[in-house]
PDB file of C-alpha atoms in Angstrom:
ATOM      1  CA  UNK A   1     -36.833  21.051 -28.671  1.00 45.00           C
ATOM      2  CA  UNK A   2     -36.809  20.616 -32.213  1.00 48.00           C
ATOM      3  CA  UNK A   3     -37.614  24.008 -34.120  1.00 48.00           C
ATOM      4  CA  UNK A   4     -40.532  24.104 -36.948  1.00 46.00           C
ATOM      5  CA  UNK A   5     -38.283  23.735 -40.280  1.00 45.00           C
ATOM      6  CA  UNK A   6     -40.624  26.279 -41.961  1.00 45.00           C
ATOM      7  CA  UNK A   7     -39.655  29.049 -40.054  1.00 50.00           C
ATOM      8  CA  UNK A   8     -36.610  30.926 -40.216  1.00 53.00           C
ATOM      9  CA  UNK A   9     -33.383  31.401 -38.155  1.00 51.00           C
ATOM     10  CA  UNK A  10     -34.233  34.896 -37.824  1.00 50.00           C
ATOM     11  CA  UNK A  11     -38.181  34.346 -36.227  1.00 53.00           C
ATOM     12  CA  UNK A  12     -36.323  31.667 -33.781  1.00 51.00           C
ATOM     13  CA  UNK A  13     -33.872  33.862 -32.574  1.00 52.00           C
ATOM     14  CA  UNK A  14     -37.307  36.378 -31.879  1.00 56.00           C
ATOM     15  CA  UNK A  15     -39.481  33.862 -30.390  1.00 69.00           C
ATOM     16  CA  UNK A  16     -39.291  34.668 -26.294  1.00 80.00           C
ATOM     17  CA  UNK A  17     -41.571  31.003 -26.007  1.00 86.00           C
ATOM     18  CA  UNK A  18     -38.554  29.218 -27.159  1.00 88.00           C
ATOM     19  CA  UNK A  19     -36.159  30.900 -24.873  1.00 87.00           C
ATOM     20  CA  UNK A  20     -38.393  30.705 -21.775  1.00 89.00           C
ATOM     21  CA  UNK A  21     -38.196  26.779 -22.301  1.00 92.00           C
ATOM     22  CA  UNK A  22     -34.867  26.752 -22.826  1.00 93.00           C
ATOM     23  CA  UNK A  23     -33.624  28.604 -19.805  1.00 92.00           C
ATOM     24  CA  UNK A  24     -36.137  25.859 -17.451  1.00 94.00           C
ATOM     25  CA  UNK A  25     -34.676  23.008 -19.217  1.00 95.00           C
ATOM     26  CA  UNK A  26     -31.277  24.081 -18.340  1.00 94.00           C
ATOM     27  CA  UNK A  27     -32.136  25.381 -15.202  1.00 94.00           C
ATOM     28  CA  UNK A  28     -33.697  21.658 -14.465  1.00 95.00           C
ATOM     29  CA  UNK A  29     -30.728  20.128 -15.824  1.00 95.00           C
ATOM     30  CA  UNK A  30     -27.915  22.052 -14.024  1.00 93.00           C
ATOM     31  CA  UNK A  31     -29.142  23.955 -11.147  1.00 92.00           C
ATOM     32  CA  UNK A  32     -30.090  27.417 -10.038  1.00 92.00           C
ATOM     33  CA  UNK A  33     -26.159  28.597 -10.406  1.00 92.00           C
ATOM     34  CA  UNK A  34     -23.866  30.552 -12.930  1.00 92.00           C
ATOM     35  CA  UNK A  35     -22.011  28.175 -14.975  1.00 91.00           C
ATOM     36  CA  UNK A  36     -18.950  30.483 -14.805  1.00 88.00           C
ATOM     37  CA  UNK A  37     -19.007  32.244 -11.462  1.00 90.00           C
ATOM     38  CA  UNK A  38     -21.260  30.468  -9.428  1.00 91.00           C
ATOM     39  CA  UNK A  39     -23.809  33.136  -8.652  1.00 89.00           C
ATOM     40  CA  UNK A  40     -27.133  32.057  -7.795  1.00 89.00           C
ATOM     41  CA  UNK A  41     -29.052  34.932  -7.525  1.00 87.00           C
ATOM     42  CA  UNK A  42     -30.316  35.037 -11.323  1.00 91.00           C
ATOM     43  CA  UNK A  43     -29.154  33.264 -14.863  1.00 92.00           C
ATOM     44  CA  UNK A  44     -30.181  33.853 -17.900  1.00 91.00           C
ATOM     45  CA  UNK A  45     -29.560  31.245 -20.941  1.00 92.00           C
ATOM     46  CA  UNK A  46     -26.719  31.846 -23.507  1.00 90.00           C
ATOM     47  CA  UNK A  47     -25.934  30.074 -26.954  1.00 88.00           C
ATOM     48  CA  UNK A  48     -22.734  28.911 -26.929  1.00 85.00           C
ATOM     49  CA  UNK A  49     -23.234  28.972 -30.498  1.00 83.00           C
ATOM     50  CA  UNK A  50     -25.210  31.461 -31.571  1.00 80.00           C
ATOM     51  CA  UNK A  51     -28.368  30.707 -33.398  1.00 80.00           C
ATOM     52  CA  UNK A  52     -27.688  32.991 -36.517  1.00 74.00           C
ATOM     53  CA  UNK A  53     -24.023  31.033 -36.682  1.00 75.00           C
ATOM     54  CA  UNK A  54     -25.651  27.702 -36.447  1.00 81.00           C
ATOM     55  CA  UNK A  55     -25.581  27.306 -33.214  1.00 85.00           C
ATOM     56  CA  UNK A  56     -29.281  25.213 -31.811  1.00 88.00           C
ATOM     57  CA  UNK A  57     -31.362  24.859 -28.654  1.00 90.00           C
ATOM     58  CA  UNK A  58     -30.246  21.482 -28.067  1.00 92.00           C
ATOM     59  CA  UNK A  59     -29.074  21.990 -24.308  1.00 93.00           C
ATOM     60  CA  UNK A  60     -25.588  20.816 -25.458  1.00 93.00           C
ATOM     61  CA  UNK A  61     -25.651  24.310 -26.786  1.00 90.00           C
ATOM     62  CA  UNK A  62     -26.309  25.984 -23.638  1.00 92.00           C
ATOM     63  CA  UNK A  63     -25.201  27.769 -20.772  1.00 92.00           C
ATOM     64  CA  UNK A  64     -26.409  29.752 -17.652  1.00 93.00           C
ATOM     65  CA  UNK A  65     -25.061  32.524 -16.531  1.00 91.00           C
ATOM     66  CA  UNK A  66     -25.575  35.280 -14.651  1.00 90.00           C
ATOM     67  CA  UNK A  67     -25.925  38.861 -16.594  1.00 89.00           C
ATOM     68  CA  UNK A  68     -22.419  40.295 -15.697  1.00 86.00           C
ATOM     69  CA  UNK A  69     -21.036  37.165 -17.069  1.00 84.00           C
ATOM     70  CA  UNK A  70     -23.521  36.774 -20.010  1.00 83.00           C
ATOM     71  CA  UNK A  71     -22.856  40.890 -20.673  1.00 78.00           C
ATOM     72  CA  UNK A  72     -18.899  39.705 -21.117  1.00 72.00           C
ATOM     73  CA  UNK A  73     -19.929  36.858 -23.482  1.00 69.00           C
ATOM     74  CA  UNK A  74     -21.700  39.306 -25.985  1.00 61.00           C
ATOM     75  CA  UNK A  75     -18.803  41.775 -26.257  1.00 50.00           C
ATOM     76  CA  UNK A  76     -17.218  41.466 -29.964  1.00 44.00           C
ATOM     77  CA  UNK A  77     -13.930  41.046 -29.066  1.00 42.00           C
ATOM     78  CA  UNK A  78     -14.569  37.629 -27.264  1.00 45.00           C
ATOM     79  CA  UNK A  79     -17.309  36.436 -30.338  1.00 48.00           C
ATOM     80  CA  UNK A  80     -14.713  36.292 -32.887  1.00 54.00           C
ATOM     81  CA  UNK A  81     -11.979  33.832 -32.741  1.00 58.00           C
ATOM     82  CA  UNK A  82      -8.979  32.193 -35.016  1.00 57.00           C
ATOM     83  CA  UNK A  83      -9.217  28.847 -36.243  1.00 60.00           C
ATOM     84  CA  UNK A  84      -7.553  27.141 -32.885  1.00 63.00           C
ATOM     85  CA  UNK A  85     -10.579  28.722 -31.005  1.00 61.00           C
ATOM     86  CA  UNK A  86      -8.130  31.261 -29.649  1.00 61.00           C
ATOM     87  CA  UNK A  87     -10.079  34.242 -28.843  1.00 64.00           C
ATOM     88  CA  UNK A  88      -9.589  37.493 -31.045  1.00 72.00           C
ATOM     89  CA  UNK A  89      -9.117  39.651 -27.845  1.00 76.00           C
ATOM     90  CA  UNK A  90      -6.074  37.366 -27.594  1.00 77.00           C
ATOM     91  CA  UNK A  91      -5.010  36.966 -30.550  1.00 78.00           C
ATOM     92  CA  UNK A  92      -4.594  41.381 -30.691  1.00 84.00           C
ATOM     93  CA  UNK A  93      -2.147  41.272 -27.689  1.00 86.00           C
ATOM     94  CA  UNK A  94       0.329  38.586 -29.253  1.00 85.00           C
ATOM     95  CA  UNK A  95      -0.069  40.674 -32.791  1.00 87.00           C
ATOM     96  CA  UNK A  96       1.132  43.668 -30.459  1.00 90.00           C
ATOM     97  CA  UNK A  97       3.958  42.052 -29.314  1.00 90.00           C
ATOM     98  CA  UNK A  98       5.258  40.585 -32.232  1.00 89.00           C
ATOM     99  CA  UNK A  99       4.943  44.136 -34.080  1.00 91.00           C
ATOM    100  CA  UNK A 100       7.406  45.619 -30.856  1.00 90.00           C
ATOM    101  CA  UNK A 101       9.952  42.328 -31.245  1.00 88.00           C
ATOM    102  CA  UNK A 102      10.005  42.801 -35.228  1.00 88.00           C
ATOM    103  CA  UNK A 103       9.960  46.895 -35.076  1.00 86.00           C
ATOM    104  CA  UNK A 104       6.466  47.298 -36.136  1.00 85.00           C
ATOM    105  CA  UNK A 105       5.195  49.286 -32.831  1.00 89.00           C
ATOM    106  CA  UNK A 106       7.607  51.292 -29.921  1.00 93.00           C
ATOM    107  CA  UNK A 107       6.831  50.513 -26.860  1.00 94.00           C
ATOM    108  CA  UNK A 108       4.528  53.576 -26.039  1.00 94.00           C
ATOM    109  CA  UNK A 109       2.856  52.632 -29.141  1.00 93.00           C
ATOM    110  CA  UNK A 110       2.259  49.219 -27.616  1.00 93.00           C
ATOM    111  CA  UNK A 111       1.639  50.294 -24.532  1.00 93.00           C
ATOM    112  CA  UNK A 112      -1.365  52.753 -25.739  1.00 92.00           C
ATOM    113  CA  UNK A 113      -2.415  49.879 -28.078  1.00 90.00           C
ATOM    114  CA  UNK A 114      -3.055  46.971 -25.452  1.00 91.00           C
ATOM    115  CA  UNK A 115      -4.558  50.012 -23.053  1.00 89.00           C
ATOM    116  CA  UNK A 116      -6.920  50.690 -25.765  1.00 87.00           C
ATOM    117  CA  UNK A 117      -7.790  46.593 -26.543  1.00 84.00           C
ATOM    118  CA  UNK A 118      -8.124  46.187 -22.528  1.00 81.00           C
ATOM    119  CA  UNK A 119     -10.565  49.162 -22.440  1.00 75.00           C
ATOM    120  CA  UNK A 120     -12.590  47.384 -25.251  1.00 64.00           C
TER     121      UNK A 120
END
């Protein structure tokens, strides 16, 4: 499923056609389940990659999942990562610590910051 090279990123992210035939192909590729949980009751397709950071519809690129996984792919937190592919959520927690072992943060400080990134 090789996009039109005349349209833009932006209208292919839009088009609901392109989506529909994405989710079947994957669906007729890997089952009826959740890629993450197992779940079979309903999946929706997810962009490893996402389209408007370069990701494509090849299915290489995909994943099903059902919507309380899918909902925890789209939070920000999880979207950005470090270089190592480390994600951001995790990189916060060991920036915490190392701000308590070199006198940065107290403990309460800490304490209130990881509450607050686990919260997130």
């Amino acid at each position: 499923m090789t996009p039109d090279s005349s349209r833009n990123r932006a209208d292919l992210r839009r088009d609901s056609a392109l989506q529909r035939r994405f989710r079947v192909r994957l669906i007729e590729e890997r089952g009826h389940r959740c890629e993450q949980c197992g779940n079979a009751e309903k999946v929706e397709a997810h962009h490893r990659v996402p389209l408007n950071q370069g990701g494509t519809w090849d299915l290489e690129n995909g994943q099903l999942l059902c919507p309380e996984c899918h909902k925890s792919t789209r939070s920000f937190a999880w979207k950005i990562q470090r270089g190592d592919g480390t994600p951001t959520r995790d990189v916060l927690f060991e920036a915490i610590a190392q701000l308590v072992e070199y006198g940065g943060l107290t403990e309460s400080e800490a304490t209130d910051a990881r509450n607050r990134l686990r919260n997130y």
